[in-house]
CSV table of C-alpha atoms and ligand atoms in Angstrom, one decimal:
chain,number,residue,atom,x,y,z
Q,1,MET,CA,-259.9,221.2,-228.0
Q,2,ILE,CA,-259.9,219.8,-224.2
Q,3,PRO,CA,-256.2,220.2,-222.7
Q,4,GLU,CA,-255.2,216.8,-221.2
Q,5,LYS,CA,-255.3,216.8,-217.4
Q,6,PRO,CA,-252.0,216.1,-215.6
Q,7,PRO,CA,-251.9,212.4,-213.8
Q,8,PRO,CA,-252.8,212.8,-210.2
Q,9,PHE,CA,-250.2,213.0,-207.5
Q,10,TRP,CA,-251.8,210.7,-205.3
Q,11,PRO,CA,-252.8,207.2,-206.6
Q,12,LYS,CA,-256.5,207.5,-206.7
Q,13,ILE,CA,-258.3,204.8,-204.3
Q,14,SER,CA,-261.4,203.5,-205.6
Q,15,GLU,CA,-264.2,203.9,-203.2
Q,16,ARG,CA,-265.2,200.4,-203.8
Q,17,VAL,CA,-262.2,198.9,-202.3
Q,18,ARG,CA,-263.0,200.5,-198.8
Q,19,HIS,CA,-265.2,197.6,-198.1
Q,20,GLU,CA,-266.7,196.6,-194.8
Q,21,ALA,CA,-265.2,193.0,-195.4
Q,22,VAL,CA,-261.9,194.9,-195.2
Q,23,THR,CA,-262.7,197.1,-192.2
Q,24,ALA,CA,-263.9,194.3,-190.1
Q,25,ARG,CA,-260.8,192.0,-190.9
Q,26,VAL,CA,-258.5,195.0,-189.8
Q,27,GLY,CA,-260.5,196.0,-187.2
Q,28,ARG,CA,-260.4,192.2,-185.5
Q,29,ILE,CA,-256.6,192.4,-185.5
Q,30,LEU,CA,-256.5,195.6,-184.0
Q,31,GLY,CA,-259.0,194.6,-181.5
Q,32,ILE,CA,-256.8,191.6,-180.5
Q,33,ALA,CA,-253.8,193.7,-180.6
Q,34,PHE,CA,-255.3,196.4,-178.2
Q,35,THR,CA,-256.8,193.9,-175.8
Q,36,LEU,CA,-253.3,192.3,-175.5
Q,37,CYS,CA,-251.7,195.7,-175.0
Q,38,PHE,CA,-254.4,196.7,-172.6
Q,39,PHE,CA,-254.2,193.9,-170.3
Q,40,THR,CA,-250.5,193.6,-170.2
Q,41,GLY,CA,-250.5,197.4,-169.4
Q,42,LEU,CA,-252.7,196.9,-166.5
Q,43,TYR,CA,-250.3,194.4,-165.2
Q,44,SER,CA,-247.5,196.5,-165.6
Q,45,HIS,CA,-249.5,199.3,-163.7
Q,46,TYR,CA,-250.2,196.7,-161.0
Q,47,GLN,CA,-246.3,196.2,-160.5
Q,48,TYR,CA,-246.0,199.5,-159.5
Q,49,HIS,CA,-249.1,199.6,-157.1
Q,50,PRO,CA,-249.3,196.1,-155.7
Q,51,THR,CA,-251.3,195.1,-152.7
Q,52,THR,CA,-250.7,192.8,-149.9
Q,53,VAL,CA,-253.8,191.0,-150.8
Q,54,VAL,CA,-252.4,189.8,-154.3
Q,55,PRO,CA,-248.5,190.1,-154.2
Q,56,ILE,CA,-246.7,190.0,-157.3
Q,57,PRO,CA,-245.1,186.4,-157.9
Q,58,SER,CA,-241.5,185.8,-158.4
Q,59,LEU,CA,-242.3,182.9,-160.8
Q,60,PRO,CA,-241.7,182.8,-163.9
Q,61,SER,CA,-238.6,185.3,-163.3
Q,62,TRP,CA,-239.1,186.4,-167.0
Q,63,GLY,CA,-242.8,187.3,-166.6
Q,64,TYR,CA,-242.4,191.0,-166.6
Q,65,ARG,CA,-240.0,190.7,-169.5
Q,66,LEU,CA,-242.7,188.8,-171.6
Q,67,THR,CA,-245.5,190.9,-170.6
Q,68,GLN,CA,-243.9,194.4,-171.0
Q,69,GLY,CA,-242.3,193.1,-174.2
Q,70,ILE,CA,-245.8,192.3,-175.4
Q,71,HIS,CA,-247.2,195.5,-174.2
Q,72,VAL,CA,-244.7,197.6,-176.2
Q,73,ILE,CA,-244.8,195.5,-179.4
Q,74,THR,CA,-248.6,195.2,-179.7
Q,75,GLY,CA,-248.7,198.9,-178.7
Q,76,MET,CA,-246.6,199.8,-181.5
Q,77,VAL,CA,-248.3,197.5,-184.1
Q,78,CYS,CA,-251.3,199.3,-183.4
Q,79,ILE,CA,-250.0,202.3,-184.9
Q,80,PRO,CA,-249.8,201.0,-188.8
Q,81,LEU,CA,-253.0,198.9,-188.1
Q,82,ILE,CA,-255.1,201.9,-186.9
Q,83,LEU,CA,-253.8,203.9,-190.1
Q,84,ILE,CA,-255.2,201.1,-192.4
Q,85,LYS,CA,-258.4,200.8,-190.4
Q,86,LEU,CA,-258.9,204.7,-190.8
Q,87,TRP,CA,-258.0,204.5,-194.3
Q,88,SER,CA,-260.7,201.9,-194.8
Q,89,VAL,CA,-263.5,204.1,-193.5
Q,90,TYR,CA,-262.1,207.5,-194.4
Q,91,PRO,CA,-264.8,209.1,-196.3
Q,92,LYS,CA,-267.3,208.3,-193.9
Q,93,LEU,CA,-265.5,210.1,-191.0
Q,94,PHE,CA,-266.3,213.1,-193.0
Q,95,SER,CA,-269.7,212.5,-194.3
Q,96,TRP,CA,-272.0,215.7,-194.1
Q,97,PRO,CA,-274.5,216.5,-192.4
Q,98,PRO,CA,-272.7,215.3,-189.5
Q,99,PHE,CA,-275.7,213.4,-188.1
Q,100,LYS,CA,-279.5,212.8,-189.0
Q,101,THR,CA,-280.6,211.4,-185.8
Q,102,MET,CA,-279.7,212.1,-182.1
Q,103,LEU,CA,-278.4,208.5,-181.6
Q,104,GLN,CA,-276.5,208.7,-184.8
Q,105,GLY,CA,-274.7,212.1,-183.4
Q,106,LEU,CA,-273.9,210.3,-180.4
Q,107,GLU,CA,-272.2,207.4,-182.2
Q,108,ARG,CA,-270.2,209.7,-184.2
Q,109,LEU,CA,-269.2,211.5,-181.2
Q,110,SER,CA,-268.0,208.0,-179.5
Q,111,ILE,CA,-265.9,207.5,-182.6
Q,112,LEU,CA,-264.4,210.8,-182.5
Q,113,VAL,CA,-263.4,210.2,-178.6
Q,114,LEU,CA,-262.1,206.5,-179.8
Q,115,ILE,CA,-259.8,207.9,-182.5
Q,116,SER,CA,-258.8,211.0,-180.6
Q,117,ALA,CA,-257.9,208.9,-177.6
Q,118,SER,CA,-256.2,206.1,-179.4
Q,119,LEU,CA,-254.1,208.4,-181.4
Q,120,VAL,CA,-252.7,210.4,-178.2
Q,121,GLU,CA,-252.4,207.2,-176.3
Q,122,LEU,CA,-250.3,205.5,-179.2
Q,123,THR,CA,-247.9,208.4,-180.0
Q,124,THR,CA,-247.3,209.5,-176.2
Q,125,GLY,CA,-246.7,206.0,-175.7
Q,126,PHE,CA,-244.2,205.6,-178.4
Q,127,LEU,CA,-242.4,209.0,-177.5
Q,128,ASN,CA,-242.2,207.6,-173.9
Q,129,ILE,CA,-240.2,204.7,-175.3
Q,130,LEU,CA,-238.0,207.2,-176.9
Q,131,GLY,CA,-237.6,208.7,-173.5
Q,132,TRP,CA,-239.2,211.9,-174.7
Q,133,TYR,CA,-242.0,213.8,-172.5
Q,134,PRO,CA,-242.7,216.9,-174.4
Q,135,TRP,CA,-245.7,217.6,-172.6
Q,136,PRO,CA,-246.5,219.3,-169.3
Q,137,TRP,CA,-248.9,216.3,-167.7
Q,138,ALA,CA,-248.0,213.4,-165.9
Q,139,PHE,CA,-247.7,210.8,-168.5
Q,140,ILE,CA,-248.3,207.5,-166.5
Q,141,LYS,CA,-251.7,208.9,-165.4
Q,142,VAL,CA,-253.0,210.0,-168.6
Q,143,HIS,CA,-251.8,206.7,-170.2
Q,144,TYR,CA,-253.6,204.9,-167.7
Q,145,TRP,CA,-256.9,206.4,-167.9
Q,146,LEU,CA,-257.1,207.0,-171.5
Q,147,ALA,CA,-256.8,203.3,-171.9
Q,148,PHE,CA,-260.0,203.0,-169.8
Q,149,VAL,CA,-261.6,205.6,-172.3
Q,150,ILE,CA,-260.5,203.5,-175.4
Q,151,ILE,CA,-261.5,200.1,-174.2
Q,152,GLY,CA,-265.0,201.4,-173.2
Q,153,SER,CA,-265.4,203.2,-176.6
Q,154,ILE,CA,-264.1,200.0,-178.5
Q,155,MET,CA,-266.9,198.0,-176.8
Q,156,LEU,CA,-269.4,200.7,-177.6
Q,157,HIS,CA,-268.1,201.1,-181.1
Q,158,VAL,CA,-268.3,197.0,-181.5
Q,159,ALA,CA,-271.9,196.9,-180.0
Q,160,VAL,CA,-273.2,199.5,-182.4
Q,161,LYS,CA,-271.5,198.0,-185.5
Q,162,LEU,CA,-272.2,194.6,-184.7
Q,163,PRO,CA,-274.3,193.9,-187.7
Q,164,ILE,CA,-271.8,195.5,-190.2
Q,165,ILE,CA,-269.2,193.7,-188.4
Q,166,LYS,CA,-270.9,190.2,-188.8
Q,167,ARG,CA,-271.7,190.9,-192.5
Q,168,GLY,CA,-268.0,192.2,-193.3
Q,169,LEU,CA,-266.4,189.1,-191.7
Q,170,ALA,CA,-268.9,186.8,-193.5
Q,171,THR,CA,-268.1,188.1,-197.0
Q,172,PRO,CA,-265.0,186.5,-198.4
Q,173,LEU,CA,-262.3,188.9,-199.1
Q,174,SER,CA,-262.4,187.3,-202.8
Q,175,ASP,CA,-265.7,188.8,-203.3
Q,176,VAL,CA,-264.3,192.4,-202.7
Q,177,PRO,CA,-263.0,194.2,-206.0
Q,178,GLU,CA,-259.5,194.5,-206.1
Q,179,GLN,CA,-259.9,197.7,-208.1
Q,180,ASP,CA,-262.3,199.9,-209.7
Q,181,PRO,CA,-261.7,199.4,-213.3
Q,182,GLU,CA,-263.1,203.0,-214.1
Q,183,VAL,CA,-260.9,204.7,-211.3
Q,184,GLY,CA,-257.9,202.3,-211.6
Q,185,GLY,CA,-254.9,203.3,-209.0
Q,186,ILE,CA,-254.0,201.2,-205.9
Q,187,THR,CA,-255.6,198.0,-205.2
Q,188,ARG,CA,-257.3,196.5,-202.1
Q,189,ARG,CA,-254.4,194.1,-201.9
Q,190,GLY,CA,-251.8,196.8,-202.3
Q,191,VAL,CA,-253.1,198.7,-199.4
Q,192,LEU,CA,-253.3,195.5,-197.3
Q,193,VAL,CA,-249.8,194.5,-198.3
Q,194,ALA,CA,-248.6,198.0,-197.4
Q,195,GLY,CA,-250.1,197.7,-194.0
Q,196,GLY,CA,-248.9,194.4,-193.5
Q,197,VAL,CA,-245.5,195.2,-194.3
Q,198,GLY,CA,-245.6,198.1,-192.0
Q,199,ALA,CA,-246.7,196.2,-189.0
Q,200,GLY,CA,-244.1,193.5,-189.9
Q,201,ILE,CA,-241.5,196.2,-189.9
Q,202,VAL,CA,-242.6,197.7,-186.4
Q,203,THR,CA,-242.7,194.0,-185.2
Q,204,LEU,CA,-239.4,192.9,-186.3
Q,205,GLY,CA,-237.7,196.3,-185.7
Q,206,THR,CA,-238.8,196.1,-181.8
Q,207,VAL,CA,-239.1,192.4,-181.0
Q,208,GLY,CA,-235.2,192.0,-180.6
Q,209,GLN,CA,-235.1,194.2,-177.5
Q,210,VAL,CA,-236.9,191.4,-175.8
Q,211,VAL,CA,-235.9,188.2,-178.0
Q,212,THR,CA,-232.3,189.1,-177.7
Q,213,PRO,CA,-231.1,186.8,-180.7
Q,214,LEU,CA,-233.1,189.0,-183.0
Q,215,GLN,CA,-231.4,192.3,-181.6
Q,216,PRO,CA,-229.4,192.8,-185.2
Q,217,VAL,CA,-232.8,193.1,-187.0
Q,218,SER,CA,-234.3,195.6,-184.3
Q,219,VAL,CA,-233.3,198.9,-185.9
Q,220,LEU,CA,-236.2,200.7,-184.5
Q,221,SER,CA,-235.0,199.6,-180.6
Q,222,VAL,CA,-234.2,202.6,-178.8
Q,223,ARG,CA,-231.9,201.0,-176.4
Q,224,GLN,CA,-230.0,197.9,-177.9
Q,225,PRO,CA,-230.4,195.5,-174.8
Q,226,LYS,CA,-226.8,194.4,-174.8
Q,227,ASN,CA,-225.1,197.6,-175.7
Q,228,GLY,CA,-223.7,198.5,-172.1
Q,229,PRO,CA,-221.3,197.5,-169.8
Q,230,LEU,CA,-220.8,193.8,-169.4
Q,231,GLY,CA,-223.4,193.3,-172.4
Q,232,VAL,CA,-226.6,194.8,-170.3
Q,233,ALA,CA,-228.2,198.1,-171.4
Q,234,ILE,CA,-228.2,201.2,-168.9
Q,235,ASN,CA,-231.3,203.2,-168.3
Q,236,ILE,CA,-229.6,206.0,-166.7
Q,237,THR,CA,-225.9,206.5,-166.1
Q,238,ALA,CA,-224.3,207.4,-162.7
Q,239,LYS,CA,-223.7,210.8,-164.1
Q,240,GLN,CA,-227.2,211.4,-165.1
Q,241,ALA,CA,-228.5,210.4,-161.6
Q,242,GLY,CA,-225.9,212.6,-160.2
Q,243,VAL,CA,-224.5,209.9,-157.9
Q,244,VAL,CA,-220.9,209.5,-159.4
Q,245,LYS,CA,-219.4,210.9,-155.9
Q,246,LEU,CA,-221.9,209.7,-153.6
Q,247,ALA,CA,-221.9,206.0,-155.0
Q,248,GLN,CA,-218.0,206.1,-154.6
Q,249,ALA,CA,-217.4,208.0,-151.7
Q,250,ALA,CA,-215.0,206.3,-149.1
Q,251,ASP,CA,-217.3,206.8,-146.0
Q,252,TYR,CA,-219.9,204.5,-147.9
Q,253,ARG,CA,-222.1,202.8,-145.3
Q,254,PHE,CA,-225.0,200.4,-145.8
Q,255,GLU,CA,-227.7,200.7,-143.4
Q,256,VAL,CA,-230.4,198.7,-142.6
Q,257,MET,CA,-233.2,199.8,-140.3
Q,258,GLY,CA,-235.6,197.6,-138.3
Q,259,PRO,CA,-236.3,196.4,-134.8
Q,260,LYS,CA,-232.4,195.5,-134.8
Q,261,PRO,CA,-230.8,197.8,-136.8
Q,262,PHE,CA,-227.1,197.5,-138.3
Q,263,MET,CA,-224.7,199.3,-140.3
Q,264,LEU,CA,-221.9,197.8,-142.7
Q,265,THR,CA,-218.8,199.2,-144.3
Q,266,LEU,CA,-218.2,198.2,-147.9
Q,267,THR,CA,-215.6,195.6,-146.7
Q,268,GLU,CA,-218.0,193.9,-144.6
Q,269,LEU,CA,-220.9,194.0,-147.2
Q,270,GLU,CA,-218.5,192.4,-149.8
Q,271,ALA,CA,-217.7,189.6,-147.2
Q,272,LEU,CA,-221.3,188.4,-146.6
Q,273,GLU,CA,-222.4,185.2,-147.9
Q,274,THR,CA,-223.8,185.4,-151.5
Q,275,GLU,CA,-225.8,183.6,-154.0
Q,276,GLU,CA,-225.9,183.9,-157.9
Q,277,LYS,CA,-229.2,184.0,-160.1
Q,278,ALA,CA,-229.7,184.7,-163.8
Q,279,LEU,CA,-232.3,187.3,-164.2
Q,280,PRO,CA,-233.4,189.7,-166.7
Q,281,ILE,CA,-233.7,193.5,-166.3
Q,282,ALA,CA,-237.0,194.3,-168.0
Q,283,CYS,CA,-237.9,198.1,-168.7
Q,284,VAL,CA,-241.0,199.4,-168.9
Q,285,GLU,CA,-240.0,201.0,-172.3
Q,286,GLY,CA,-239.9,197.4,-173.7
Q,287,TRP,CA,-236.3,196.4,-173.6
Q,288,SER,CA,-234.9,193.7,-171.6
Q,289,ALA,CA,-231.7,191.8,-171.0
Q,290,MET,CA,-230.2,188.8,-169.2
Q,291,GLY,CA,-227.7,189.1,-166.6
Q,292,HIS,CA,-226.0,186.8,-163.8
Q,293,TRP,CA,-226.4,188.6,-160.5
Q,294,THR,CA,-224.3,187.7,-157.3
Q,295,GLY,CA,-224.7,189.2,-154.1
Q,296,PRO,CA,-226.4,188.7,-150.3
Q,297,ARG,CA,-229.8,187.6,-150.4
Q,298,LEU,CA,-232.2,190.5,-149.3
Q,299,LEU,CA,-234.2,188.1,-146.8
Q,300,ASP,CA,-230.7,187.5,-145.1
Q,301,LEU,CA,-230.4,191.2,-144.4
Q,302,VAL,CA,-233.9,191.6,-143.5
Q,303,LYS,CA,-233.8,188.6,-141.0
Q,304,ARG,CA,-230.6,190.1,-139.5
Q,305,ALA,CA,-232.6,193.3,-139.0
Q,306,GLY,CA,-235.0,191.3,-137.0
Q,307,GLY,CA,-237.7,191.1,-140.0
Q,308,ASN,CA,-238.9,187.8,-141.6
Q,309,GLY,CA,-240.4,186.8,-145.1
Q,310,ASP,CA,-243.5,188.9,-144.5
Q,311,SER,CA,-241.6,192.0,-144.1
Q,312,HIS,CA,-242.2,194.9,-146.3
Q,313,VAL,CA,-238.8,196.5,-147.4
Q,314,HIS,CA,-238.1,200.1,-148.6
Q,315,VAL,CA,-235.0,200.3,-150.7
Q,316,LEU,CA,-233.2,203.6,-150.8
Q,317,SER,CA,-230.2,204.9,-153.1
Q,318,VAL,CA,-227.7,207.5,-152.3
Q,319,GLN,CA,-229.7,209.0,-155.1
Q,320,LYS,CA,-231.9,211.6,-153.4
Q,321,ALA,CA,-234.4,212.4,-156.1
Q,322,GLY,CA,-235.7,211.1,-159.4
Q,323,PRO,CA,-238.8,209.0,-160.2
Q,324,ASP,CA,-237.0,205.7,-159.5
Q,325,HIS,CA,-234.6,206.5,-156.8
Q,326,ASP,CA,-236.1,204.1,-154.5
Q,327,SER,CA,-238.5,201.2,-154.5
Q,328,LYS,CA,-240.6,199.0,-152.2
Q,329,ILE,CA,-240.6,195.2,-152.1
Q,330,PHE,CA,-242.4,192.4,-150.1
Q,331,GLY,CA,-244.1,189.1,-150.7
Q,332,PRO,CA,-242.4,186.5,-153.2
Q,333,GLN,CA,-240.5,189.0,-154.9
Q,334,MET,CA,-238.6,190.1,-151.7
Q,335,ARG,CA,-238.0,186.6,-150.7
Q,336,ALA,CA,-236.3,185.9,-153.9
Q,337,ALA,CA,-234.3,189.2,-154.4
Q,338,LEU,CA,-230.7,189.6,-154.1
Q,339,LEU,CA,-228.6,192.8,-153.5
Q,340,ALA,CA,-226.0,192.3,-156.1
Q,341,THR,CA,-222.7,193.3,-155.9
Q,342,HIS,CA,-221.5,191.5,-159.2
Q,343,LEU,CA,-222.9,191.2,-162.6
Q,344,ASN,CA,-221.6,188.6,-165.1
Q,345,GLY,CA,-218.9,187.4,-162.6
Q,346,VAL,CA,-217.6,191.2,-162.4
Q,347,ARG,CA,-217.7,193.8,-159.6
Q,348,LEU,CA,-220.8,196.0,-160.6
Q,349,PRO,CA,-219.9,198.7,-162.9
Q,350,LEU,CA,-220.9,202.3,-161.5
Q,351,ASP,CA,-223.7,202.6,-164.0
Q,352,HIS,CA,-225.2,199.3,-163.1
Q,353,GLY,CA,-225.4,200.6,-159.4
Q,354,TYR,CA,-222.2,200.1,-157.9
Q,355,PRO,CA,-221.6,199.4,-155.0
Q,356,LEU,CA,-225.1,197.6,-154.4
Q,357,ARG,CA,-228.2,197.0,-156.4
Q,358,LEU,CA,-231.7,195.4,-156.0
Q,359,ILE,CA,-232.5,192.6,-158.3
Q,360,ALA,CA,-235.7,190.6,-158.1
Q,361,PRO,CA,-237.6,188.0,-160.5
Q,362,ASN,CA,-240.5,189.2,-162.5
Q,363,ARG,CA,-240.0,192.7,-161.6
Q,364,SER,CA,-240.1,195.9,-163.5
Q,365,GLY,CA,-236.8,197.3,-164.4
Q,366,ALA,CA,-237.7,200.8,-162.7
Q,367,LEU,CA,-237.9,199.1,-159.5
Q,368,GLN,CA,-234.6,197.7,-159.6
Q,369,THR,CA,-233.2,199.9,-157.4
Q,370,LYS,CA,-229.6,201.0,-158.2
Q,371,TRP,CA,-226.8,202.4,-155.8
Q,372,VAL,CA,-228.5,201.1,-152.7
Q,373,SER,CA,-227.4,202.5,-149.3
Q,374,ARG,CA,-230.1,202.0,-147.0
Q,375,LEU,CA,-233.1,199.7,-146.3
Q,376,GLU,CA,-236.0,200.2,-144.1
Q,377,VAL,CA,-237.5,196.9,-142.8
Q,378,THR,CA,-241.2,197.1,-141.6
U,1,MTE,N1,-231.2,204.8,-158.1
U,1,MTE,C1,-231.8,204.3,-159.3
U,1,MTE,N2,-232.2,203.1,-159.6
U,1,MTE,C2,-232.5,203.0,-161.1
U,1,MTE,C3,-233.1,203.8,-161.6
U,1,MTE,C4,-233.0,205.2,-161.6
U,1,MTE,O1,-233.3,206.2,-162.3
U,1,MTE,N3,-232.1,205.5,-160.0
U,1,MTE,N4,-233.7,203.6,-163.0
U,1,MTE,C5,-234.3,202.2,-163.2
U,1,MTE,C6,-234.7,201.8,-164.5
U,1,MTE,S1,-236.0,202.6,-165.2
U,1,MTE,C7,-234.3,200.5,-164.9
U,1,MTE,S2,-234.8,200.0,-166.5
U,1,MTE,C8,-233.0,199.8,-164.4
U,1,MTE,C9,-231.9,199.6,-165.4
U,1,MTE,O2,-231.0,199.1,-164.9
U,1,MTE,P1,-229.5,199.0,-165.7
U,1,MTE,O3,-229.1,200.7,-166.2
U,1,MTE,O4,-228.6,198.3,-164.9
U,1,MTE,O5,-229.7,198.3,-166.9
U,1,MTE,O6,-232.6,200.4,-163.2
U,1,MTE,C10,-233.5,201.1,-162.4
U,1,MTE,N5,-232.8,201.5,-161.2
U,2,MO,MO1,-236.6,201.5,-167.0
């Protein structure tokens, strides 16, 4: 008598449901998500390295909030999508011998580059959102250059596979078997639903960090945008930045260097003419929160120091080190910026940059320097 085999631990997946019609469709969504992620990423990179030829506009004020929200959400959605895509071609990845012709060998090599670069890009991007950098290399450089490697290998991949992609997209999904009756196990629809639910959870779980009314469902948001003093999140506290004493020092002076340099005490600073603006803080990590900021216009201070609307301003804080301890601003952003003393009608809390912080429209959060003590106008 033949002993009965125990049922398999994993559901058996029929080879027939790994169909090019499925791969092509998942690939199309992945391609759209990656392209959006790529261009919003390039824009974000430009925010940090703008040129005088094309200065960053100040309108719409929520521009960076939108583009960086899209960047982080599309990037996260790529994670479940790439897993389904890999599932749909999985046996092919391990087919043996690795190649029959030189050309085929090169093509498989390019796929290896594409997959590994994408997985590194997505996981490190995700860990960066968590504020965790467990590697020795410079995140931004690697994240930036890998994106080009990926976009290049995607274009190559699409060009090589174009006939199969066309055939796959032309095949109606209803023609693809749901399940191999001889094998049983998980159905094609089952895999797609699981993937769709995964992508949906990721989107809903993060979109609330940009679209604040959806914040309660955003269980995956690392920083809840409204969870902080005066309903605005904190990226780095005064304690973490090591400025608790410096920012509250009795001898604090605000210095403006330029053709006509001047210096103000805290009392003089607080007596300046002010303006109020509703502007978001939009962090590179994807969260953003709206605030009502009040303070003197940067341009007024620049003019008083002998500069004008075309001046470049280096904004420095009492914090002497750290990646975001200073920033540079010019063009429309500079002309629309405030040096805020108040947030939502209240004197700035220490963690939001007391006594003075830069806030400009359509600007990356990391460049909204807190604890400002000095401007250099050129
Ligand atoms: N001096 C200084 N300013 C800074 C930072 C910093 O590390 N040091 N972090 C920046 C970052 S990354 C963000 S997102 C915003 C967050 O501002 P908030 O903490 O008031 O929300 O502050 C910016 N200003
Ligand atoms: Mo940030």
